[in-house]
Coordinates of N, CA and C in Angstrom, one line a residue:
R1 N -346.8 35.8 120.2 CA -348.1 35.4 120.1 C -348.4 34.8 118.7
H2 N -347.9 35.4 117.6 CA -348.1 34.9 116.3 C -347.4 33.5 116.1
A3 N -346.2 33.4 116.6 CA -345.5 32.1 116.5 C -346.2 31.0 117.2
A4 N -346.8 31.4 118.3 CA -347.5 30.4 119.1 C -348.8 29.9 118.4
S5 N -349.3 30.8 117.5 CA -350.6 30.4 116.9 C -350.3 29.4 115.7
V6 N -349.1 29.3 115.3 CA -348.8 28.4 114.1 C -348.6 27.0 114.7
S7 N -349.3 26.0 114.1 CA -349.3 24.6 114.5 C -348.0 24.0 114.1
P8 N -347.5 23.0 114.9 CA -346.3 22.3 114.5 C -346.4 21.7 113.1
R9 N -347.5 21.2 112.7 CA -347.6 20.6 111.3 C -347.4 21.7 110.3
A10 N -348.0 22.9 110.5 CA -347.8 24.0 109.5 C -346.3 24.4 109.5
S11 N -345.7 24.5 110.7 CA -344.3 24.8 110.7 C -343.4 23.8 109.9
F12 N -343.8 22.5 110.1 CA -343.0 21.5 109.4 C -343.2 21.6 107.9
R13 N -344.4 22.0 107.4 CA -344.6 22.1 106.0 C -343.8 23.3 105.5
L14 N -343.8 24.4 106.2 CA -343.0 25.6 105.8 C -341.5 25.2 105.6
V15 N -341.0 24.5 106.6 CA -339.6 24.1 106.6 C -339.3 23.2 105.4
M16 N -340.2 22.2 105.2 CA -340.0 21.2 104.1 C -340.2 21.9 102.8
G17 N -341.1 22.9 102.7 CA -341.2 23.7 101.5 C -339.9 24.4 101.1
D18 N -339.3 25.0 102.1 CA -338.0 25.7 101.9 C -336.9 24.8 101.5
I19 N -336.9 23.6 102.1 CA -335.9 22.6 101.8 C -336.1 22.1 100.3
G20 N -337.4 21.9 100.0 CA -337.7 21.4 98.6 C -337.3 22.5 97.6
A21 N -337.5 23.7 97.9 CA -337.2 24.8 96.9 C -335.7 24.8 96.8
E22 N -334.9 24.7 97.9 CA -333.5 24.7 97.8 C -333.0 23.5 97.1
F23 N -333.6 22.4 97.3 CA -333.1 21.2 96.6 C -333.4 21.3 95.1
A24 N -334.5 21.8 94.7 CA -334.9 22.0 93.3 C -333.8 23.0 92.6
A25 N -333.5 24.0 93.3 CA -332.5 25.0 92.8 C -331.1 24.3 92.6
F26 N -330.8 23.5 93.7 CA -329.5 22.7 93.6 C -329.5 21.7 92.5
K27 N -330.6 21.0 92.3 CA -330.7 20.0 91.2 C -330.6 20.7 89.9
S28 N -331.2 21.9 89.7 CA -331.1 22.6 88.4 C -329.7 23.0 88.1
D29 N -329.0 23.5 89.2 CA -327.7 24.0 89.1 C -326.7 22.8 88.7
M30 N -327.0 21.6 89.3 CA -326.1 20.5 89.1 C -326.3 20.0 87.7
Q31 N -327.6 20.0 87.2 CA -327.8 19.6 85.8 C -327.1 20.5 84.8
K32 N -327.0 21.8 85.1 CA -326.3 22.7 84.2 C -324.8 22.3 84.3
K33 N -324.3 22.0 85.5 CA -322.9 21.6 85.6 C -322.6 20.3 84.9
D34 N -323.6 19.4 85.0 CA -323.4 18.1 84.3 C -323.3 18.3 82.8
Q35 N -324.1 19.2 82.2 CA -324.0 19.5 80.8 C -322.7 20.1 80.4
A36 N -322.2 21.0 81.3 CA -320.9 21.6 81.0 C -319.8 20.6 81.1
L37 N -319.9 19.7 82.1 CA -318.9 18.6 82.2 C -318.9 17.7 81.0
D38 N -320.1 17.3 80.6 CA -320.3 16.5 79.4 C -319.6 17.1 78.2
A39 N -319.8 18.4 78.0 CA -319.2 19.1 76.9 C -317.7 19.1 77.0
F40 N -317.2 19.4 78.2 CA -315.7 19.3 78.4 C -315.2 18.0 78.1
Y41 N -315.9 16.9 78.6 CA -315.4 15.6 78.4 C -315.4 15.2 76.9
L42 N -316.4 15.6 76.2 CA -316.4 15.4 74.7 C -315.2 16.1 74.0
L43 N -314.9 17.3 74.5 CA -313.8 18.0 73.8 C -312.5 17.3 74.1
V44 N -312.3 16.9 75.4 CA -311.0 16.2 75.7 C -310.9 14.9 74.9
C45 N -311.9 14.1 75.0 CA -311.9 12.8 74.2 C -311.8 13.0 72.7
G46 N -312.5 14.0 72.2 CA -312.3 14.3 70.8 C -310.9 14.8 70.4
T47 N -310.3 15.5 71.3 CA -308.9 15.9 71.1 C -308.0 14.6 71.0
F48 N -308.2 13.7 71.9 CA -307.4 12.5 71.9 C -307.6 11.7 70.5
V49 N -308.8 11.6 70.1 CA -309.1 11.0 68.8 C -308.5 11.7 67.7
F50 N -308.6 13.1 67.7 CA -308.0 13.9 66.7 C -306.5 13.6 66.5
F51 N -305.8 13.3 67.6 CA -304.4 13.0 67.6 C -304.1 11.7 66.8
M52 N -305.1 10.9 66.6 CA -304.9 9.7 65.7 C -304.4 10.2 64.3
Q53 N -304.8 11.4 63.9 CA -304.3 11.9 62.6 C -302.8 12.0 62.6
C54 N -302.3 12.5 63.8 CA -300.8 12.5 63.9 C -300.2 11.2 63.8
G55 N -300.9 10.2 64.5 CA -300.3 8.8 64.5 C -300.4 8.2 63.0
F56 N -301.4 8.4 62.3 CA -301.5 8.0 60.9 C -300.4 8.6 60.1
A57 N -300.2 9.9 60.3 CA -299.2 10.7 59.5 C -297.8 10.1 59.8
L58 N -297.5 9.9 61.0 CA -296.1 9.5 61.4 C -295.9 8.0 60.9
L59 N -296.9 7.2 61.0 CA -296.8 5.8 60.6 C -296.6 5.8 59.0
E60 N -297.5 6.5 58.3 CA -297.4 6.4 56.9 C -296.2 7.1 56.3
A61 N -295.8 8.2 56.9 CA -294.6 8.9 56.4 C -293.4 8.0 56.5
G62 N -293.3 7.2 57.6 CA -292.2 6.4 57.8 C -292.3 5.1 57.0
T63 N -293.5 4.7 56.5 CA -293.6 3.5 55.8 C -293.4 3.6 54.3
V64 N -293.8 4.8 53.7 CA -293.6 5.0 52.3 C -292.1 5.4 52.0
R65 N -291.8 5.4 50.7 CA -290.4 5.8 50.3 C -290.3 7.3 50.5
S66 N -289.1 7.8 50.6 CA -288.9 9.2 51.0 C -289.4 10.2 49.9
K67 N -289.5 9.7 48.7 CA -290.0 10.6 47.6 C -291.5 10.9 47.7
N68 N -292.2 10.0 48.5 CA -293.6 10.2 48.7 C -294.1 10.7 50.0
T69 N -293.1 11.1 50.8 CA -293.4 11.6 52.2 C -294.3 12.8 52.2
K70 N -294.0 13.8 51.5 CA -294.8 15.0 51.4 C -296.2 14.8 50.9
N71 N -296.3 13.9 49.9 CA -297.6 13.5 49.4 C -298.5 12.9 50.4
I72 N -298.0 11.9 51.2 CA -298.8 11.3 52.1 C -299.2 12.2 53.3
L73 N -298.3 13.1 53.7 CA -298.5 14.0 54.8 C -299.6 15.0 54.4
L74 N -299.6 15.4 53.1 CA -300.6 16.4 52.6 C -301.9 15.7 52.6
K75 N -302.0 14.5 52.2 CA -303.3 13.8 52.2 C -303.9 13.6 53.6
N76 N -303.0 13.3 54.5 CA -303.5 13.3 55.9 C -304.0 14.6 56.4
L77 N -303.3 15.7 56.1 CA -303.8 17.0 56.5 C -305.1 17.4 55.8
L78 N -305.2 17.1 54.5 CA -306.4 17.5 53.8 C -307.6 16.6 54.3
D79 N -307.4 15.4 54.7 CA -308.4 14.6 55.3 C -309.1 15.3 56.4
A80 N -308.3 15.9 57.3 CA -308.9 16.6 58.5 C -309.5 17.9 58.0
C81 N -308.9 18.7 57.1 CA -309.4 20.0 56.7 C -310.7 19.8 55.9
L82 N -310.7 19.0 54.9 CA -311.8 18.8 54.0 C -313.0 18.1 54.8
G83 N -312.6 17.2 55.6 CA -313.6 16.5 56.4 C -314.4 17.4 57.3
A84 N -313.7 18.4 57.9 CA -314.4 19.3 58.8 C -315.4 20.1 58.1
I85 N -315.1 20.6 56.9 CA -316.1 21.4 56.1 C -317.3 20.5 55.7
I86 N -317.0 19.3 55.3 CA -318.1 18.4 54.8 C -318.9 18.0 56.0
W87 N -318.3 17.7 57.2 CA -319.1 17.3 58.3 C -320.0 18.4 58.8
W88 N -319.5 19.7 58.7 CA -320.3 20.8 59.1 C -321.4 21.1 58.1
A89 N -321.1 20.9 56.8 CA -322.1 21.3 55.8 C -323.3 20.3 55.7
W90 N -323.0 19.0 55.7 CA -324.1 18.0 55.6 C -323.8 16.7 56.3
G91 N -322.5 16.4 56.6 CA -322.2 15.1 57.2 C -322.9 14.8 58.5
M92 N -322.9 15.8 59.4 CA -323.6 15.6 60.7 C -325.1 15.5 60.5
G93 N -325.6 16.2 59.5 CA -327.0 16.1 59.3 C -327.5 14.8 58.7
V94 N -326.7 14.2 57.8 CA -326.9 12.9 57.3 C -326.9 11.9 58.4
A95 N -326.0 12.1 59.4 CA -325.9 11.1 60.5 C -327.0 11.3 61.6
Y96 N -327.2 12.5 62.0 CA -328.1 12.8 63.1 C -329.2 13.8 62.9
G97 N -329.5 14.1 61.6 CA -330.4 15.2 61.3 C -331.8 15.1 61.9
D98 N -332.3 13.9 62.0 CA -333.7 13.7 62.5 C -333.7 12.8 63.7
S99 N -332.7 12.8 64.5 CA -332.6 11.9 65.6 C -333.7 12.2 66.6
A100 N -334.4 11.1 67.0 CA -335.5 11.1 68.0 C -336.8 11.6 67.4
S101 N -336.8 11.9 66.1 CA -338.1 12.4 65.5 C -339.0 11.2 65.2
E102 N -340.2 11.3 65.5 CA -341.2 10.2 65.3 C -341.3 9.8 63.8
D103 N -341.1 10.8 62.9 CA -341.2 10.5 61.5 C -339.8 10.5 60.8
G104 N -338.8 10.2 61.6 CA -337.4 10.2 61.1 C -337.2 9.0 60.2
N105 N -336.2 9.2 59.3 CA -335.9 8.2 58.3 C -335.0 7.2 59.0
V106 N -335.2 5.9 58.7 CA -334.4 4.9 59.4 C -333.1 4.6 58.6
F107 N -333.0 5.1 57.4 CA -331.8 4.8 56.6 C -330.8 6.0 56.5
I108 N -331.3 7.2 56.5 CA -330.4 8.4 56.3 C -331.1 9.6 57.0
G109 N -330.2 10.4 57.6 CA -330.7 11.6 58.3 C -331.3 12.6 57.4
T110 N -332.3 13.3 57.9 CA -333.0 14.3 57.1 C -333.1 15.6 57.9
A111 N -333.5 16.7 57.2 CA -333.7 18.0 57.9 C -335.1 18.1 58.3
V112 N -335.5 17.7 59.4 CA -336.9 17.8 59.9 C -337.2 19.3 60.1
G113 N -338.2 19.8 59.5 CA -338.6 21.1 59.7 C -337.7 22.1 59.1
G114 N -336.8 21.7 58.2 CA -335.8 22.6 57.6 C -334.7 23.0 58.5
S115 N -334.5 22.3 59.6 CA -333.5 22.7 60.5 C -332.6 21.5 60.9
G116 N -331.9 21.6 62.0 CA -331.1 20.4 62.4 C -329.6 20.7 62.1
A117 N -328.9 19.7 61.8 CA -327.4 19.8 61.8 C -326.9 20.2 60.4
F118 N -327.7 20.3 59.4 CA -327.2 20.7 58.1 C -326.8 22.2 58.1
L119 N -325.6 22.5 57.7 CA -325.0 23.8 57.8 C -325.3 24.5 59.1
A120 N -325.4 23.7 60.2 CA -325.7 24.2 61.5 C -327.0 25.0 61.6
A121 N -327.9 24.8 60.7 CA -329.2 25.4 60.8 C -330.0 24.9 62.0
G122 N -330.5 25.9 62.8 CA -331.3 25.5 63.9 C -330.4 25.3 65.2
W123 N -329.1 25.3 65.1 CA -328.3 25.2 66.3 C -328.5 26.4 67.2
G124 N -328.5 26.2 68.5 CA -328.6 27.2 69.4 C -330.1 27.5 69.8
T125 N -331.0 26.9 69.1 CA -332.4 27.0 69.4 C -333.0 25.7 69.7
P126 N -333.7 25.5 70.8 CA -334.3 24.3 71.2 C -335.3 23.8 70.1
K127 N -335.9 24.7 69.4 CA -336.9 24.3 68.3 C -336.2 23.5 67.3
G128 N -334.9 23.8 67.0 CA -334.2 23.0 65.9 C -333.7 21.7 66.4
G129 N -333.8 21.4 67.7 CA -333.4 20.2 68.3 C -331.9 20.2 68.8
F130 N -331.3 21.4 68.6 CA -329.9 21.5 69.1 C -329.8 22.8 69.9
D131 N -329.7 22.6 71.2 CA -329.5 23.8 72.1 C -328.1 24.0 72.4
G132 N -327.5 25.0 71.8 CA -326.1 25.2 72.0 C -325.7 26.2 73.1
S133 N -326.6 26.4 74.0 CA -326.3 27.4 75.1 C -325.3 26.9 76.1
D134 N -325.0 25.6 76.2 CA -324.0 25.2 77.1 C -322.8 24.6 76.4
G135 N -322.7 24.7 75.1 CA -321.6 24.2 74.4 C -321.6 22.8 74.1
Y136 N -322.6 22.1 74.5 CA -322.7 20.6 74.3 C -322.8 20.3 72.8
T137 N -323.6 21.0 72.1 CA -323.9 20.7 70.7 C -322.6 20.8 69.9
I138 N -321.9 21.8 70.0 CA -320.7 22.0 69.1 C -319.6 21.0 69.6
S139 N -319.6 20.7 70.9 CA -318.7 19.7 71.4 C -319.0 18.3 70.8
L140 N -320.3 18.0 70.8 CA -320.7 16.7 70.1 C -320.3 16.7 68.7
W141 N -320.5 17.9 68.0 CA -320.2 17.9 66.6 C -318.7 17.6 66.4
F142 N -317.8 18.2 67.2 CA -316.4 18.0 67.1 C -316.0 16.6 67.4
F143 N -316.6 16.0 68.4 CA -316.4 14.6 68.8 C -316.7 13.7 67.6
Q144 N -317.9 13.9 67.0 CA -318.3 13.1 65.8 C -317.4 13.3 64.6
Y145 N -317.0 14.6 64.4 CA -316.2 14.9 63.3 C -314.8 14.2 63.3
V146 N -314.2 14.1 64.4 CA -312.8 13.5 64.5 C -312.9 12.0 64.2
F147 N -314.0 11.4 64.5 CA -314.2 10.0 64.2 C -314.4 9.8 62.6
A148 N -315.2 10.8 62.1 CA -315.3 10.7 60.6 C -314.0 10.9 59.9
A149 N -313.1 11.8 60.4 CA -311.8 12.0 59.8 C -311.0 10.8 60.0
A150 N -311.1 10.1 61.1 CA -310.3 8.9 61.4 C -310.7 7.8 60.4
A151 N -312.0 7.6 60.2 CA -312.5 6.6 59.2 C -312.0 6.9 57.8
A152 N -311.9 8.1 57.4 CA -311.4 8.5 56.1 C -309.9 8.2 56.0
T153 N -309.2 8.5 57.0 CA -307.7 8.4 56.9 C -307.2 7.0 56.9
I154 N -308.1 6.1 57.4 CA -307.7 4.7 57.4 C -307.3 4.2 56.0
V155 N -308.0 4.8 55.0 CA -307.8 4.3 53.6 C -306.5 4.8 53.1
S156 N -306.0 6.0 53.6 CA -304.8 6.6 53.0 C -303.6 5.6 53.0
G157 N -303.5 4.8 54.0 CA -302.4 3.9 54.1 C -302.5 2.7 53.1
A158 N -303.8 2.3 52.9 CA -304.0 1.2 52.0 C -303.7 1.6 50.5
V159 N -303.8 2.8 50.2 CA -303.6 3.3 48.8 C -302.4 4.2 48.7
A160 N -301.5 4.1 49.7 CA -300.3 5.0 49.7 C -299.4 4.7 48.5
E161 N -298.9 5.8 47.9 CA -298.0 5.8 46.8 C -298.7 5.4 45.5
R162 N -300.0 5.3 45.5 CA -300.7 4.8 44.3 C -301.9 5.6 43.9
A163 N -302.2 6.6 44.6 CA -303.4 7.4 44.3 C -303.0 8.9 44.1
Q164 N -303.5 9.5 43.0 CA -303.3 10.9 42.7 C -304.1 11.7 43.7
L165 N -303.6 12.9 44.0 CA -304.1 13.8 45.0 C -305.6 14.1 44.7
V166 N -305.9 14.4 43.5 CA -307.3 14.8 43.2 C -308.3 13.6 43.4
A167 N -307.8 12.4 42.9 CA -308.6 11.2 43.1 C -308.8 10.9 44.6
Y168 N -307.8 11.1 45.4 CA -307.9 10.9 46.8 C -308.9 11.8 47.5
L169 N -308.9 13.1 47.1 CA -309.8 14.1 47.7 C -311.2 13.8 47.3
I170 N -311.4 13.3 46.1 CA -312.8 12.9 45.7 C -313.3 11.7 46.6
Y171 N -312.4 10.8 46.8 CA -312.7 9.7 47.7 C -313.1 10.2 49.1
T172 N -312.2 11.1 49.6 CA -312.4 11.6 51.0 C -313.8 12.3 51.1
S173 N -314.2 13.0 50.1 CA -315.4 13.7 50.1 C -316.6 12.7 50.1
V174 N -316.5 11.7 49.4 CA -317.5 10.7 49.3 C -317.7 9.9 50.6
I175 N -316.6 9.4 51.2 CA -316.7 8.6 52.4 C -317.1 9.5 53.6
T176 N -316.6 10.7 53.7 CA -316.9 11.6 54.8 C -318.3 12.2 54.7
G177 N -318.8 12.4 53.5 CA -320.1 13.1 53.3 C -321.3 12.1 53.0
F178 N -321.0 10.9 52.6 CA -322.1 10.0 52.2 C -322.0 8.6 52.7
I179 N -320.9 8.0 52.8 CA -320.8 6.6 53.2 C -320.7 6.6 54.8
Y180 N -319.8 7.2 55.4 CA -319.6 7.1 56.8 C -320.8 7.6 57.6
P181 N -321.3 8.8 57.3 CA -322.5 9.3 58.1 C -323.7 8.5 57.9
V182 N -323.9 7.8 56.8 CA -325.1 6.9 56.6 C -325.0 5.8 57.6
V183 N -323.7 5.2 57.7 CA -323.5 4.1 58.6 C -323.7 4.5 60.0
V184 N -323.3 5.8 60.4 CA -323.5 6.3 61.7 C -325.0 6.4 62.0
H185 N -325.8 6.8 61.0 CA -327.2 7.0 61.2 C -327.8 5.6 61.5
W186 N -327.4 4.6 60.8 CA -327.9 3.2 61.0 C -327.7 2.8 62.4
V187 N -326.5 3.0 63.0 CA -326.1 2.3 64.2 C -326.2 3.2 65.4
W188 N -325.9 4.5 65.3 CA -325.8 5.4 66.4 C -326.9 6.4 66.6
C189 N -327.7 6.6 65.6 CA -328.8 7.6 65.7 C -330.1 7.0 66.3
N190 N -330.8 7.8 67.0 CA -332.1 7.4 67.6 C -333.2 7.4 66.5
N191 N -333.0 6.6 65.5 CA -333.9 6.3 64.4 C -333.4 5.2 63.5
G192 N -332.1 4.9 63.6 CA -331.4 4.0 62.7 C -332.0 2.6 62.8
F193 N -332.0 1.9 61.7 CA -332.6 0.5 61.7 C -331.7 -0.5 62.3
L194 N -330.4 -0.2 62.5 CA -329.5 -1.1 63.2 C -329.1 -0.6 64.6
S195 N -329.8 0.5 65.1 CA -329.4 1.1 66.3 C -330.1 0.4 67.5
G196 N -329.5 -0.6 68.0 CA -330.1 -1.3 69.1 C -330.0 -0.6 70.4
G197 N -329.0 0.3 70.6 CA -328.7 1.0 71.8 C -329.4 2.4 71.9
F198 N -329.9 2.9 70.7 CA -330.4 4.3 70.7 C -331.8 4.4 70.2
T199 N -332.2 3.6 69.2 CA -333.5 3.7 68.7 C -334.6 3.2 69.7
A200 N -335.4 4.1 70.2 CA -336.3 3.7 71.2 C -337.4 2.8 70.7
D201 N -337.9 3.1 69.5 CA -338.9 2.3 68.9 C -338.3 1.1 68.2
K202 N -338.2 0.0 68.9 CA -337.5 -1.2 68.3 C -338.2 -1.8 67.1
S203 N -339.4 -1.4 66.8 CA -340.1 -1.9 65.6 C -339.4 -1.3 64.4
K204 N -338.7 -0.2 64.5 CA -337.9 0.3 63.4 C -336.6 -0.4 63.1
T205 N -336.2 -1.2 64.0 CA -334.9 -1.9 63.9 C -335.1 -3.3 63.2
I206 N -334.0 -3.8 62.8 CA -333.9 -5.2 62.2 C -333.4 -6.1 63.3
L207 N -334.2 -7.0 63.8 CA -333.8 -8.0 64.9 C -333.3 -7.3 66.1
G208 N -333.8 -6.1 66.4 CA -333.4 -5.4 67.6 C -332.2 -4.5 67.4
G209 N -331.6 -4.5 66.2 CA -330.4 -3.7 66.0 C -329.1 -4.3 66.6
C210 N -328.1 -3.5 66.7 CA -326.8 -4.0 67.2 C -326.2 -2.9 68.2
L211 N -325.2 -3.3 68.9 CA -324.6 -2.4 69.9 C -323.1 -2.2 69.4
D212 N -322.7 -1.0 69.2 CA -321.3 -0.7 68.8 C -320.9 0.6 69.5
F213 N -320.6 0.5 70.8 CA -320.3 1.6 71.6 C -319.1 2.4 71.2
A214 N -318.0 1.6 70.9 CA -316.7 2.3 70.7 C -316.4 2.5 69.2
G215 N -317.3 2.0 68.3 CA -317.1 2.3 66.9 C -316.2 1.3 66.1
S216 N -316.1 0.0 66.7 CA -315.3 -1.0 66.0 C -315.9 -1.3 64.6
G217 N -317.3 -1.2 64.5 CA -317.9 -1.5 63.2 C -318.1 -0.2 62.4
V218 N -318.7 0.8 63.1 CA -319.1 2.1 62.5 C -317.8 2.8 61.9
V219 N -316.8 2.9 62.7 CA -315.6 3.6 62.3 C -314.6 2.7 61.5
H220 N -314.1 1.7 62.2 CA -313.0 0.9 61.7 C -313.4 -0.1 60.6
M221 N -314.5 -0.7 60.8 CA -314.9 -1.6 59.7 C -315.3 -0.9 58.4
T222 N -316.0 0.3 58.6 CA -316.3 1.1 57.4 C -315.0 1.6 56.7
G223 N -314.1 2.1 57.5 CA -312.8 2.5 56.9 C -312.0 1.3 56.3
G224 N -312.1 0.2 57.0 CA -311.3 -1.0 56.5 C -311.9 -1.6 55.2
V225 N -313.2 -1.6 55.1 CA -313.8 -2.1 53.9 C -313.5 -1.2 52.8
A226 N -313.6 0.1 53.0 CA -313.3 1.1 52.0 C -311.8 1.0 51.6
A227 N -310.9 0.7 52.5 CA -309.5 0.5 52.2 C -309.3 -0.7 51.4
L228 N -310.0 -1.8 51.7 CA -309.9 -3.0 50.9 C -310.3 -2.8 49.5
C229 N -311.5 -2.1 49.3 CA -312.0 -1.9 48.0 C -311.0 -1.0 47.2
G230 N -310.4 0.0 47.8 CA -309.5 0.9 47.2 C -308.2 0.2 46.7
A231 N -307.7 -0.7 47.6 CA -306.5 -1.4 47.3 C -306.8 -2.5 46.2
F232 N -308.0 -3.0 46.2 CA -308.3 -4.0 45.1 C -308.4 -3.3 43.7
V233 N -309.0 -2.1 43.7 CA -309.2 -1.4 42.4 C -307.9 -0.8 41.9
I234 N -307.1 -0.3 42.8 CA -305.9 0.5 42.4 C -304.7 -0.4 42.1
K235 N -304.8 -1.6 42.7 CA -303.7 -2.6 42.4 C -302.4 -2.3 43.1
P236 N -301.4 -3.2 43.1 CA -300.2 -2.9 43.8 C -299.3 -1.8 43.2
R237 N -298.3 -1.4 43.9 CA -297.4 -0.4 43.4 C -296.6 -1.0 42.2
I238 N -296.2 -0.1 41.3 CA -295.4 -0.6 40.2 C -294.0 -1.0 40.7
G239 N -293.6 -2.2 40.4 CA -292.4 -2.8 40.8 C -292.5 -3.6 42.1
R240 N -293.7 -3.7 42.7 CA -293.9 -4.4 43.9 C -293.7 -5.9 43.8
F241 N -294.0 -6.4 42.6 CA -293.8 -7.8 42.3 C -293.0 -8.0 41.0
D242 N -292.2 -9.1 41.0 CA -291.5 -9.4 39.8 C -292.3 -10.1 38.8
E243 N -291.7 -10.5 37.7 CA -292.5 -11.2 36.6 C -293.0 -12.5 37.0
N244 N -292.5 -13.1 38.1 CA -292.9 -14.4 38.6 C -294.0 -14.3 39.7
G245 N -294.3 -13.0 40.0 CA -295.3 -12.8 41.1 C -294.7 -12.8 42.5
N246 N -293.4 -12.8 42.6 CA -292.8 -12.8 43.9 C -292.6 -11.3 44.4
A247 N -292.8 -11.1 45.7 CA -292.8 -9.8 46.2 C -291.3 -9.2 46.2
V248 N -291.2 -8.0 45.8 CA -290.0 -7.3 45.8 C -289.9 -6.3 47.0
P249 N -288.9 -6.4 47.9 CA -288.9 -5.6 49.0 C -288.9 -4.1 48.7
M250 N -289.7 -3.3 49.4 CA -289.8 -1.9 49.2 C -289.8 -1.3 50.6
P251 N -288.7 -1.3 51.3 CA -288.6 -0.8 52.7 C -289.0 0.6 52.8
G252 N -289.7 1.0 53.9 CA -290.0 2.4 54.2 C -288.8 3.2 54.5
Q253 N -288.9 4.5 54.5 CA -287.7 5.3 54.6 C -287.2 5.5 56.0
S254 N -288.1 5.2 57.0 CA -287.6 5.3 58.4 C -288.4 4.4 59.4
T255 N -288.9 3.3 58.9 CA -289.5 2.3 59.8 C -288.8 1.0 59.7

């Protein structure tokens, strides 16, 4: 008798309400899975990029003379180690510290509200702008860090056999902590004045900004220009040219 008293229209609404609730729960679950997949994808791709350090090490160890093999390998290793500390301490903050903030700086990242990516302050709390509950935040940090290390290591080959270890570490600290992250903020942050793909407010950009999805300019041009400046300042290796300016062969030990 009760079932007969319910109109077809009411029954339809009840059924559709149940379907809508199920769909909303399914959508929420899929969004969580998407975030987890994004984090996993960043870790995998970041690992591939990190193996560029191995490629740099093998190439440069084979290109230099055998007496300098340990030196160039140590520099490559310290690039990754020192770069990780710097990128955690302030590099990530300089690059993305005020991303998407209305009053964010268009030139360099800042710590909005005293939180953000500097020393990982505010990570794990949505209030700080970095919600680490699904692992996405730290995965993004790792992905960005390996690119910073790659940009720094580009220079090691350009000044191979000619830079003292302490001088090289100073350079690594400067490019990883101040030069590269500032360029990242310009082009890849949602506030940068050259970020055509990420800055929502185009009035903050210059001529609409630029697009650099794979980092040909942010990573490789930054490292290449730094390498050119380093090679220009430090000059050729002793004995590389004779008194007439002709090149003297200096073959690598295993290339």
